Amino acid sequence: MMKFFDKLFGKKEKAIVRSQDMANTAPLTEEQIQAIVSGQSPHFDMQQLVAGCGQSVGKQRELNEDSIMALTATIAGNSGNLPFGLYLVADGMGGHQFGEIASNAAIRSVSDYIMKRFHPYLFHLKTEMMEEPFQEIMLGAVREAHKVIQREAPGSGTTLTAALVIGQQVTIAHVGDSRAYFVYPDGRLDPITRDHSLVKRLEELGHLAPEEAQNYPHRNVLYRALGQGDFLEPDIFTVAFPQPGYLMICSDGLWGVVAETDIQRSVIEAPTLQRACQNLVTAANVAGGPDNISVVLAQLIG
Amino acid sequence: MGEGDSSALRQLQSGATLVNRYAIQEVIGVGGMGSVYRARDMHFPNVTKLVAVKEMINSAPDPLVRQTIVQNFEREANLLATLNHPSIPRINDYFTIGSRSYLVLDFILGKDMEAIINDTNGFLPEEQTLGWAIELCDVLDFLHKHKPDPIIFRDMKPSNVMINQKGDIILVDFGIAKTFQTGMKGTMIGTEGYSPPEQYRGEATPIADIYALGATIHHALTRRDPRIEPPFSFAERPLRRINPAVSAELEAVINTALEYDPENRFRTAAEMKQALMGVAKKTGALARIKAATSSIGQIDTIKPLWSFKCEDEIRGTSTVLNGTLYVGSYDNNLYALNAADGKFKWKYPTNGGVVSRPAAYDGNVYFGSEDKRLYAVNGISGKEVWTYHAEGPVRSSPRIAEGHVFIGSDNAYMHAVNINTGRLVWRFEATDAVRSTPYVLNELVYVGCESGDFYAVDFRGALKWRFHAKRAITSSATSSDAALFIASLDGMLYALDPRNGWALWRFRLGKASISSPCVVDDIVIVGASDGFIYAVDAHSAKEIWRFRTEHQVNSSPVAYKDSVYCGSVDGNLYCLEYRTGRLRWKFGTEAAITGSPFVYDDIVYVGSTDHRMYALLA
Ligand SMILES: Nc1ncnc2c1ncn2[C@@H]1O[C@H](COP(=O)(O)OP(=O)(O)OP(=O)(O)O)[C@@H](O)[C@H]1O
Ligand SMILES: [Mg+2]
């Protein structure tokens, strides 16, 4: 109980200080308010998820083989407060034919599968708990998409990095070399997925030094991709949503092209998530835009 | 995918006849693009001639894609038609009906190697596997010597190798086999896990098939499926470490086939065959009865620091406070012993077995008894402070938080009792007996009950959420930064979101569990009644290791420093390295250990149903 009062009191105190500050100055501009709000990380009673996206075909390719999907919902009321988000990035394999069909099929099929499972629990006021764990739903969705691709575009393949956010948990399903990162306000950029690429594997085994990896001729070869092979083992795991921080998912058209420090800066310094995404896409294009670029950024507030 | 187009993908039913000739009997295999059926060739009405009909469903909407599929199909048919070898199925016919194309092959009566691996308990014998490997070298040699261009099979793996009734191998699935023109590059085709590094770069050579053969034999002898491991990781799973019955000679041959650099492998399949023949000669048939070299031996000689005998079984767990060890016994007493030397201090008699674990707090000891009471006793004198009537036998252990003692009872309530007065503050009604120990995290109390319900209750006794397992939750929860873990008699280990009770994942244990998990370094460790102690990754639910004891594991593991300690009904206390599950030592008692060890100050305390309490150096 004491903690609760602390919180209340603490909040009040801050509010008073702020109003005194403003007493003999002109009204603040929108940016100033934004700066104050973001600097003080105020306590929100309601938790909500916000997201932004960016995509570009890049400067050197004619075809966009990337696909993204971002869906954000917040449900709050007396029965609880449940942020819900589904974010997908799929990068169709360029070396193979019909990469754009594969990436498109991947995001649609995975979203369809997942939303069908959650629909009754999120919107039908079901009282019992969903029995199927999140990770099994993700696995089912990925395996289904794998089949769909094999049916609709055999021989093609795509990466897929999917994040399902429910409450404060992020469940990731990942195949290929698109990446999910956690970006922290202090500038840390933590990749949370592991590339299923030949270069990464050779690096791990010590057959390639990181510098050599940069210029390795078979950089694009994946050893795991949606649609490829008859047996698919995606990486699936659940981690806590960083708070404060951001979840970022992107294709290699971003992470392979823009330096980490520039990615961090773009994310942290932008006034909104949408602007951050825009800046990231621009940075990749300024650096030559050799590949399709896709990025999704999400933040959990409160 | 709507429901509507699924009919286009449906398998043929038995009884269907294709081109008025092949009467489908049943599905014998399912692949990426369709099914494989057993069918009877009706052109031979007087004998039963069986064929295998391999179907390829071309459901691609894109015309270009469709065309590529048809080309691949025809390539497989044409290739097979030109090959004549006892280990390659003959092709009898091929045709296309609408979007489905069919290859008609000789039916092989037998099983594919993947099915054999999966259906075998334990490891396949070396001789048998060796025989198959030699035959596979023969057929690869035949393909690689094909004129004018060598044929690279490119997809050697257990499911593409059939073993017929005579025990001979037959290669199936030439869907991606390819004639090889030196210098040509292609894209990675083959099966992840079995393919060598250069095949990922698009180079398919005869030496790539040798690697995949090595991978296939490695899988057969270790039962470790390389498709779920990172590629080129065979060196991390040495054959003989997983299966000590394999001869060193065979291991050396497989290792050569699996060399990372193609130059270091056998240069031809014939050369590999020679090496395998050498192994067969050297090891002979009798050499195999080699006792598995066991690293256990001296570790059985652990001596306890002290032991103390009660009048009846110790089924529960102990706790230590200020140099005193408290433990309950089935002789109805709570014992207080000197933790350093095991000397008796006092005992407090109740009217029922004390099976749960006492909680010590602020000089007092709290414990439940099967006489339906919760007791608070002075830790030094053993004098009663208060007792509380719980209306049902108490098999749950008390949890102390925020001035309350939380405890479950068989009367189907969780009771919140004021720690100073022993008066009931509130009680929460469950649907069945509460034997699980309440767990407190972030101002919520979590408790399971025998009906399988698991509850999160706030400090005022109001239900926050409820989760339901298929059978009882007797074990207690534990948590890491992001999830709550509980085991159930339904044989599952669950990870739940502590805020809302949604299931993040579940991990299938071999059998029911009443063991409470522990978490260390994002590894969740729990015992089960199938006799195993399991270690599972807290984020991905991937099994990290499992350790087999000789009987049920009802005890709850406890991590301390870099070890985990756990008892088993086989009478042993095990000390394992918690990262690898490697046995450090075990200590045998005279009867089952059902309670959990308690580790404090480098000493492990454990009770046994042999009536004794033991103290061991951790
Ligand atoms: N001639 C045959 N006789 C009996 N069973 C067969 C025969 N051919 C295939 N099978 C069974 O069917 C399974 C699948 O066959 P196959 O590998 O040829 O098809 P697939 O896996 O669908 O092909 P792909 O790998 O090209 O998708 C085999 O593992 C085997 O169990
Ligand atoms: Mg096959």
PDB file of N, CA, C and O in Angstrom, chain B residues 131-188:
ATOM      1  N   GLY B 131      26.829 -51.724 -42.609  1.00  0.00           N
ATOM      2  CA  GLY B 131      26.414 -52.410 -43.845  1.00  0.00           C
ATOM      3  C   GLY B 131      25.690 -51.446 -44.784  1.00  0.00           C
ATOM      4  O   GLY B 131      25.964 -51.410 -45.989  1.00  0.00           O
ATOM      5  N   TRP B 132      24.806 -50.652 -44.232  1.00  0.00           N
ATOM      6  CA  TRP B 132      24.072 -49.688 -45.062  1.00  0.00           C
ATOM      7  C   TRP B 132      25.019 -48.657 -45.660  1.00  0.00           C
ATOM      8  O   TRP B 132      24.910 -48.295 -46.824  1.00  0.00           O
ATOM      9  N   ALA B 133      25.952 -48.210 -44.830  1.00  0.00           N
ATOM     10  CA  ALA B 133      26.891 -47.186 -45.300  1.00  0.00           C
ATOM     11  C   ALA B 133      27.687 -47.715 -46.492  1.00  0.00           C
ATOM     12  O   ALA B 133      27.915 -47.005 -47.474  1.00  0.00           O
ATOM     13  N   ILE B 134      28.089 -48.971 -46.409  1.00  0.00           N
ATOM     14  CA  ILE B 134      28.872 -49.563 -47.508  1.00  0.00           C
ATOM     15  C   ILE B 134      28.027 -49.617 -48.785  1.00  0.00           C
ATOM     16  O   ILE B 134      28.472 -49.221 -49.870  1.00  0.00           O
ATOM     17  N   GLU B 135      26.773 -50.041 -48.643  1.00  0.00           N
ATOM     18  CA  GLU B 135      25.904 -50.084 -49.832  1.00  0.00           C
ATOM     19  C   GLU B 135      25.638 -48.690 -50.396  1.00  0.00           C
ATOM     20  O   GLU B 135      25.530 -48.509 -51.604  1.00  0.00           O
ATOM     21  N   LEU B 136      25.527 -47.739 -49.509  1.00  0.00           N
ATOM     22  CA  LEU B 136      25.295 -46.366 -49.982  1.00  0.00           C
ATOM     23  C   LEU B 136      26.516 -45.845 -50.742  1.00  0.00           C
ATOM     24  O   LEU B 136      26.377 -45.132 -51.734  1.00  0.00           O
ATOM     25  N   CYS B 137      27.703 -46.234 -50.301  1.00  0.00           N
ATOM     26  CA  CYS B 137      28.913 -45.851 -51.042  1.00  0.00           C
ATOM     27  C   CYS B 137      28.855 -46.454 -52.450  1.00  0.00           C
ATOM     28  O   CYS B 137      29.224 -45.794 -53.429  1.00  0.00           O
ATOM     29  N   ASP B 138      28.392 -47.699 -52.526  1.00  0.00           N
ATOM     30  CA  ASP B 138      28.290 -48.352 -53.840  1.00  0.00           C
ATOM     31  C   ASP B 138      27.405 -47.578 -54.794  1.00  0.00           C
ATOM     32  O   ASP B 138      27.780 -47.308 -55.924  1.00  0.00           O
ATOM     33  N   VAL B 139      26.216 -47.218 -54.312  1.00  0.00           N
ATOM     34  CA  VAL B 139      25.290 -46.560 -55.233  1.00  0.00           C
ATOM     35  C   VAL B 139      25.775 -45.145 -55.547  1.00  0.00           C
ATOM     36  O   VAL B 139      25.653 -44.673 -56.683  1.00  0.00           O
ATOM     37  N   LEU B 140      26.388 -44.483 -54.578  1.00  0.00           N
ATOM     38  CA  LEU B 140      26.934 -43.149 -54.869  1.00  0.00           C
ATOM     39  C   LEU B 140      28.057 -43.259 -55.903  1.00  0.00           C
ATOM     40  O   LEU B 140      28.155 -42.448 -56.829  1.00  0.00           O
ATOM     41  N   ASP B 141      28.867 -44.283 -55.746  1.00  0.00           N
ATOM     42  CA  ASP B 141      29.961 -44.484 -56.698  1.00  0.00           C
ATOM     43  C   ASP B 141      29.390 -44.675 -58.113  1.00  0.00           C
ATOM     44  O   ASP B 141      29.890 -44.106 -59.079  1.00  0.00           O
ATOM     45  N   PHE B 142      28.321 -45.449 -58.186  1.00  0.00           N
ATOM     46  CA  PHE B 142      27.660 -45.669 -59.470  1.00  0.00           C
ATOM     47  C   PHE B 142      27.181 -44.341 -60.057  1.00  0.00           C
ATOM     48  O   PHE B 142      27.413 -44.041 -61.230  1.00  0.00           O
ATOM     49  N   LEU B 143      26.530 -43.530 -59.264  1.00  0.00           N
ATOM     50  CA  LEU B 143      26.006 -42.240 -59.749  1.00  0.00           C
ATOM     51  C   LEU B 143      27.147 -41.303 -60.153  1.00  0.00           C
ATOM     52  O   LEU B 143      27.089 -40.648 -61.185  1.00  0.00           O
ATOM     53  N   HIS B 144      28.175 -41.293 -59.333  1.00  0.00           N
ATOM     54  CA  HIS B 144      29.276 -40.353 -59.589  1.00  0.00           C
ATOM     55  C   HIS B 144      30.081 -40.731 -60.823  1.00  0.00           C
ATOM     56  O   HIS B 144      30.740 -39.895 -61.422  1.00  0.00           O
ATOM     57  N   LYS B 145      29.985 -42.027 -61.192  1.00  0.00           N
ATOM     58  CA  LYS B 145      30.738 -42.461 -62.385  1.00  0.00           C
ATOM     59  C   LYS B 145      29.873 -42.431 -63.638  1.00  0.00           C
ATOM     60  O   LYS B 145      30.284 -42.911 -64.696  1.00  0.00           O
ATOM     61  N   HIS B 146      28.671 -41.914 -63.494  1.00  0.00           N
ATOM     62  CA  HIS B 146      27.746 -41.873 -64.632  1.00  0.00           C
ATOM     63  C   HIS B 146      28.361 -41.105 -65.799  1.00  0.00           C
ATOM     64  O   HIS B 146      29.038 -40.094 -65.608  1.00  0.00           O
ATOM     65  N   LYS B 147      28.098 -41.597 -67.023  1.00  0.00           N
ATOM     66  CA  LYS B 147      28.631 -40.937 -68.218  1.00  0.00           C
ATOM     67  C   LYS B 147      27.477 -40.354 -69.032  1.00  0.00           C
ATOM     68  O   LYS B 147      26.400 -40.943 -69.034  1.00  0.00           O
ATOM     69  N   PRO B 148      27.598 -39.261 -69.700  1.00  0.00           N
ATOM     70  CA  PRO B 148      28.830 -38.479 -69.846  1.00  0.00           C
ATOM     71  C   PRO B 148      29.132 -37.615 -68.608  1.00  0.00           C
ATOM     72  O   PRO B 148      30.285 -37.293 -68.374  1.00  0.00           O
ATOM     73  N   ASP B 149      28.096 -37.256 -67.833  1.00  0.00           N
ATOM     74  CA  ASP B 149      28.369 -36.403 -66.679  1.00  0.00           C
ATOM     75  C   ASP B 149      28.028 -37.144 -65.397  1.00  0.00           C
ATOM     76  O   ASP B 149      27.048 -37.889 -65.356  1.00  0.00           O
ATOM     77  N   PRO B 150      28.804 -36.933 -64.359  1.00  0.00           N
ATOM     78  CA  PRO B 150      28.453 -37.547 -63.080  1.00  0.00           C
ATOM     79  C   PRO B 150      27.091 -37.046 -62.586  1.00  0.00           C
ATOM     80  O   PRO B 150      26.697 -35.924 -62.912  1.00  0.00           O
ATOM     81  N   ILE B 151      26.400 -37.890 -61.841  1.00  0.00           N
ATOM     82  CA  ILE B 151      25.140 -37.454 -61.228  1.00  0.00           C
ATOM     83  C   ILE B 151      25.392 -37.213 -59.745  1.00  0.00           C
ATOM     84  O   ILE B 151      25.953 -38.071 -59.054  1.00  0.00           O
ATOM     85  N   ILE B 152      25.000 -36.047 -59.301  1.00  0.00           N
ATOM     86  CA  ILE B 152      25.130 -35.733 -57.878  1.00  0.00           C
ATOM     87  C   ILE B 152      23.749 -35.933 -57.273  1.00  0.00           C
ATOM     88  O   ILE B 152      22.770 -35.348 -57.730  1.00  0.00           O
ATOM     89  N   PHE B 153      23.672 -36.756 -56.246  1.00  0.00           N
ATOM     90  CA  PHE B 153      22.364 -37.033 -55.659  1.00  0.00           C
ATOM     91  C   PHE B 153      21.833 -35.798 -54.926  1.00  0.00           C
ATOM     92  O   PHE B 153      20.659 -35.472 -55.006  1.00  0.00           O
ATOM     93  N   ARG B 154      22.708 -35.111 -54.225  1.00  0.00           N
ATOM     94  CA  ARG B 154      22.430 -33.833 -53.568  1.00  0.00           C
ATOM     95  C   ARG B 154      21.486 -33.862 -52.382  1.00  0.00           C
ATOM     96  O   ARG B 154      21.279 -32.840 -51.732  1.00  0.00           O
ATOM     97  N   ASP B 155      20.823 -34.961 -52.124  1.00  0.00           N
ATOM     98  CA  ASP B 155      19.863 -34.926 -51.014  1.00  0.00           C
ATOM     99  C   ASP B 155      19.925 -36.201 -50.193  1.00  0.00           C
ATOM    100  O   ASP B 155      18.899 -36.749 -49.796  1.00  0.00           O
ATOM    101  N   MET B 156      21.142 -36.652 -49.901  1.00  0.00           N
ATOM    102  CA  MET B 156      21.314 -37.852 -49.087  1.00  0.00           C
ATOM    103  C   MET B 156      20.874 -37.546 -47.663  1.00  0.00           C
ATOM    104  O   MET B 156      21.354 -36.589 -47.049  1.00  0.00           O
ATOM    105  N   LYS B 157      19.927 -38.313 -47.166  1.00  0.00           N
ATOM    106  CA  LYS B 157      19.454 -38.166 -45.784  1.00  0.00           C
ATOM    107  C   LYS B 157      18.618 -39.392 -45.463  1.00  0.00           C
ATOM    108  O   LYS B 157      18.162 -40.078 -46.384  1.00  0.00           O
ATOM    109  N   PRO B 158      18.379 -39.676 -44.187  1.00  0.00           N
ATOM    110  CA  PRO B 158      17.689 -40.923 -43.835  1.00  0.00           C
ATOM    111  C   PRO B 158      16.339 -41.125 -44.528  1.00  0.00           C
ATOM    112  O   PRO B 158      16.033 -42.241 -44.937  1.00  0.00           O
ATOM    113  N   SER B 159      15.547 -40.057 -44.713  1.00  0.00           N
ATOM    114  CA  SER B 159      14.214 -40.303 -45.272  1.00  0.00           C
ATOM    115  C   SER B 159      14.274 -40.610 -46.761  1.00  0.00           C
ATOM    116  O   SER B 159      13.293 -41.044 -47.344  1.00  0.00           O
ATOM    117  N   ASN B 160      15.399 -40.396 -47.387  1.00  0.00           N
ATOM    118  CA  ASN B 160      15.528 -40.730 -48.804  1.00  0.00           C
ATOM    119  C   ASN B 160      16.232 -42.067 -49.024  1.00  0.00           C
ATOM    120  O   ASN B 160      16.574 -42.420 -50.142  1.00  0.00           O
ATOM    121  N   VAL B 161      16.452 -42.789 -47.949  1.00  0.00           N
ATOM    122  CA  VAL B 161      17.057 -44.119 -48.052  1.00  0.00           C
ATOM    123  C   VAL B 161      16.046 -45.136 -47.544  1.00  0.00           C
ATOM    124  O   VAL B 161      15.598 -45.048 -46.408  1.00  0.00           O
ATOM    125  N   MET B 162      15.651 -46.061 -48.425  1.00  0.00           N
ATOM    126  CA  MET B 162      14.734 -47.117 -47.980  1.00  0.00           C
ATOM    127  C   MET B 162      15.541 -48.379 -47.695  1.00  0.00           C
ATOM    128  O   MET B 162      16.554 -48.630 -48.344  1.00  0.00           O
ATOM    129  N   ILE B 163      15.086 -49.155 -46.726  1.00  0.00           N
ATOM    130  CA  ILE B 163      15.704 -50.442 -46.454  1.00  0.00           C
ATOM    131  C   ILE B 163      14.644 -51.481 -46.797  1.00  0.00           C
ATOM    132  O   ILE B 163      13.549 -51.463 -46.225  1.00  0.00           O
ATOM    133  N   ASN B 164      14.944 -52.348 -47.754  1.00  0.00           N
ATOM    134  CA  ASN B 164      13.919 -53.324 -48.149  1.00  0.00           C
ATOM    135  C   ASN B 164      13.951 -54.530 -47.221  1.00  0.00           C
ATOM    136  O   ASN B 164      14.731 -54.586 -46.270  1.00  0.00           O
ATOM    137  N   GLN B 165      13.104 -55.489 -47.527  1.00  0.00           N
ATOM    138  CA  GLN B 165      12.961 -56.625 -46.603  1.00  0.00           C
ATOM    139  C   GLN B 165      14.216 -57.459 -46.459  1.00  0.00           C
ATOM    140  O   GLN B 165      14.422 -58.108 -45.450  1.00  0.00           O
ATOM    141  N   LYS B 166      15.042 -57.430 -47.511  1.00  0.00           N
ATOM    142  CA  LYS B 166      16.298 -58.194 -47.413  1.00  0.00           C
ATOM    143  C   LYS B 166      17.352 -57.430 -46.624  1.00  0.00           C
ATOM    144  O   LYS B 166      18.443 -57.935 -46.403  1.00  0.00           O
ATOM    145  N   GLY B 167      17.018 -56.197 -46.250  1.00  0.00           N
ATOM    146  CA  GLY B 167      17.976 -55.395 -45.504  1.00  0.00           C
ATOM    147  C   GLY B 167      18.897 -54.596 -46.408  1.00  0.00           C
ATOM    148  O   GLY B 167      19.873 -54.021 -45.938  1.00  0.00           O
ATOM    149  N   ASP B 168      18.583 -54.565 -47.709  1.00  0.00           N
ATOM    150  CA  ASP B 168      19.410 -53.778 -48.622  1.00  0.00           C
ATOM    151  C   ASP B 168      18.849 -52.369 -48.753  1.00  0.00           C
ATOM    152  O   ASP B 168      17.655 -52.145 -48.594  1.00  0.00           O
ATOM    153  N   ILE B 169      19.727 -51.458 -49.082  1.00  0.00           N
ATOM    154  CA  ILE B 169      19.285 -50.075 -49.178  1.00  0.00           C
ATOM    155  C   ILE B 169      18.870 -49.716 -50.605  1.00  0.00           C
ATOM    156  O   ILE B 169      19.398 -50.256 -51.576  1.00  0.00           O
ATOM    157  N   ILE B 170      17.911 -48.829 -50.714  1.00  0.00           N
ATOM    158  CA  ILE B 170      17.475 -48.305 -52.001  1.00  0.00           C
ATOM    159  C   ILE B 170      17.303 -46.805 -51.865  1.00  0.00           C
ATOM    160  O   ILE B 170      16.675 -46.321 -50.914  1.00  0.00           O
ATOM    161  N   LEU B 171      17.893 -46.101 -52.795  1.00  0.00           N
ATOM    162  CA  LEU B 171      17.842 -44.652 -52.763  1.00  0.00           C
ATOM    163  C   LEU B 171      16.548 -44.189 -53.404  1.00  0.00           C
ATOM    164  O   LEU B 171      16.252 -44.576 -54.540  1.00  0.00           O
ATOM    165  N   VAL B 172      15.757 -43.406 -52.715  1.00  0.00           N
ATOM    166  CA  VAL B 172      14.561 -42.857 -53.367  1.00  0.00           C
ATOM    167  C   VAL B 172      14.721 -41.344 -53.469  1.00  0.00           C
ATOM    168  O   VAL B 172      15.648 -40.780 -52.882  1.00  0.00           O
ATOM    169  N   ASP B 173      13.834 -40.725 -54.195  1.00  0.00           N
ATOM    170  CA  ASP B 173      13.796 -39.266 -54.295  1.00  0.00           C
ATOM    171  C   ASP B 173      14.932 -38.663 -55.122  1.00  0.00           C
ATOM    172  O   ASP B 173      15.886 -38.099 -54.583  1.00  0.00           O
ATOM    173  N   PHE B 174      14.797 -38.780 -56.403  1.00  0.00           N
ATOM    174  CA  PHE B 174      15.771 -38.163 -57.306  1.00  0.00           C
ATOM    175  C   PHE B 174      15.294 -36.799 -57.774  1.00  0.00           C
ATOM    176  O   PHE B 174      15.717 -36.290 -58.802  1.00  0.00           O
ATOM    177  N   GLY B 175      14.371 -36.204 -56.984  1.00  0.00           N
ATOM    178  CA  GLY B 175      13.773 -34.937 -57.364  1.00  0.00           C
ATOM    179  C   GLY B 175      14.786 -33.835 -57.629  1.00  0.00           C
ATOM    180  O   GLY B 175      14.553 -32.961 -58.446  1.00  0.00           O
ATOM    181  N   ILE B 176      15.920 -33.852 -56.958  1.00  0.00           N
ATOM    182  CA  ILE B 176      16.865 -32.756 -57.165  1.00  0.00           C
ATOM    183  C   ILE B 176      18.235 -33.260 -57.591  1.00  0.00           C
ATOM    184  O   ILE B 176      19.183 -32.496 -57.665  1.00  0.00           O
ATOM    185  N   ALA B 177      18.320 -34.562 -57.857  1.00  0.00           N
ATOM    186  CA  ALA B 177      19.606 -35.080 -58.334  1.00  0.00           C
ATOM    187  C   ALA B 177      19.913 -34.380 -59.649  1.00  0.00           C
ATOM    188  O   ALA B 177      19.017 -33.981 -60.381  1.00  0.00           O
ATOM    189  N   LYS B 178      21.162 -34.217 -59.934  1.00  0.00           N
ATOM    190  CA  LYS B 178      21.496 -33.368 -61.047  1.00  0.00           C
ATOM    191  C   LYS B 178      22.765 -33.848 -61.709  1.00  0.00           C
ATOM    192  O   LYS B 178      23.711 -34.231 -61.028  1.00  0.00           O
ATOM    193  N   THR B 179      22.749 -33.837 -63.037  1.00  0.00           N
ATOM    194  CA  THR B 179      24.017 -34.146 -63.685  1.00  0.00           C
ATOM    195  C   THR B 179      24.914 -32.944 -63.491  1.00  0.00           C
ATOM    196  O   THR B 179      24.472 -31.800 -63.452  1.00  0.00           O
ATOM    197  N   PHE B 180      26.150 -33.251 -63.339  1.00  0.00           N
ATOM    198  CA  PHE B 180      27.085 -32.234 -62.880  1.00  0.00           C
ATOM    199  C   PHE B 180      28.058 -31.850 -63.976  1.00  0.00           C
ATOM    200  O   PHE B 180      28.764 -32.690 -64.524  1.00  0.00           O
ATOM    201  N   GLN B 181      28.055 -30.593 -64.346  1.00  0.00           N
ATOM    202  CA  GLN B 181      29.071 -30.123 -65.280  1.00  0.00           C
ATOM    203  C   GLN B 181      30.063 -29.269 -64.505  1.00  0.00           C
ATOM    204  O   GLN B 181      29.684 -28.281 -63.892  1.00  0.00           O
ATOM    205  N   THR B 182      31.289 -29.684 -64.517  1.00  0.00           N
ATOM    206  CA  THR B 182      32.315 -29.023 -63.715  1.00  0.00           C
ATOM    207  C   THR B 182      32.300 -27.514 -63.964  1.00  0.00           C
ATOM    208  O   THR B 182      32.182 -27.068 -65.096  1.00  0.00           O
ATOM    209  N   GLY B 183      32.391 -26.778 -62.876  1.00  0.00           N
ATOM    210  CA  GLY B 183      32.481 -25.327 -63.024  1.00  0.00           C
ATOM    211  C   GLY B 183      31.145 -24.610 -62.949  1.00  0.00           C
ATOM    212  O   GLY B 183      31.094 -23.405 -62.780  1.00  0.00           O
ATOM    213  N   MET B 184      30.050 -25.374 -63.054  1.00  0.00           N
ATOM    214  CA  MET B 184      28.727 -24.736 -62.999  1.00  0.00           C
ATOM    215  C   MET B 184      28.355 -24.401 -61.558  1.00  0.00           C
ATOM    216  O   MET B 184      28.683 -25.120 -60.643  1.00  0.00           O
ATOM    217  N   LYS B 185      27.641 -23.332 -61.406  1.00  0.00           N
ATOM    218  CA  LYS B 185      27.150 -22.999 -60.068  1.00  0.00           C
ATOM    219  C   LYS B 185      25.629 -23.002 -60.037  1.00  0.00           C
ATOM    220  O   LYS B 185      24.986 -22.714 -61.032  1.00  0.00           O
ATOM    221  N   GLY B 186      25.109 -23.324 -58.918  1.00  0.00           N
ATOM    222  CA  GLY B 186      23.648 -23.316 -58.778  1.00  0.00           C
ATOM    223  C   GLY B 186      23.279 -22.700 -57.452  1.00  0.00           C
ATOM    224  O   GLY B 186      24.113 -22.087 -56.802  1.00  0.00           O
ATOM    225  N   THR B 187      22.049 -22.842 -57.066  1.00  0.00           N
ATOM    226  CA  THR B 187      21.652 -22.329 -55.758  1.00  0.00           C
ATOM    227  C   THR B 187      21.627 -23.485 -54.778  1.00  0.00           C
ATOM    228  O   THR B 187      21.667 -24.636 -55.172  1.00  0.00           O
ATOM    229  N   MET B 188      21.583 -23.157 -53.502  1.00  0.00           N
ATOM    230  CA  MET B 188      21.572 -24.196 -52.474  1.00  0.00           C
ATOM    231  C   MET B 188      20.306 -25.020 -52.579  1.00  0.00           C
ATOM    232  O   MET B 188      19.211 -24.546 -52.360  1.00  0.00           O
TER     233      MET B 188
END
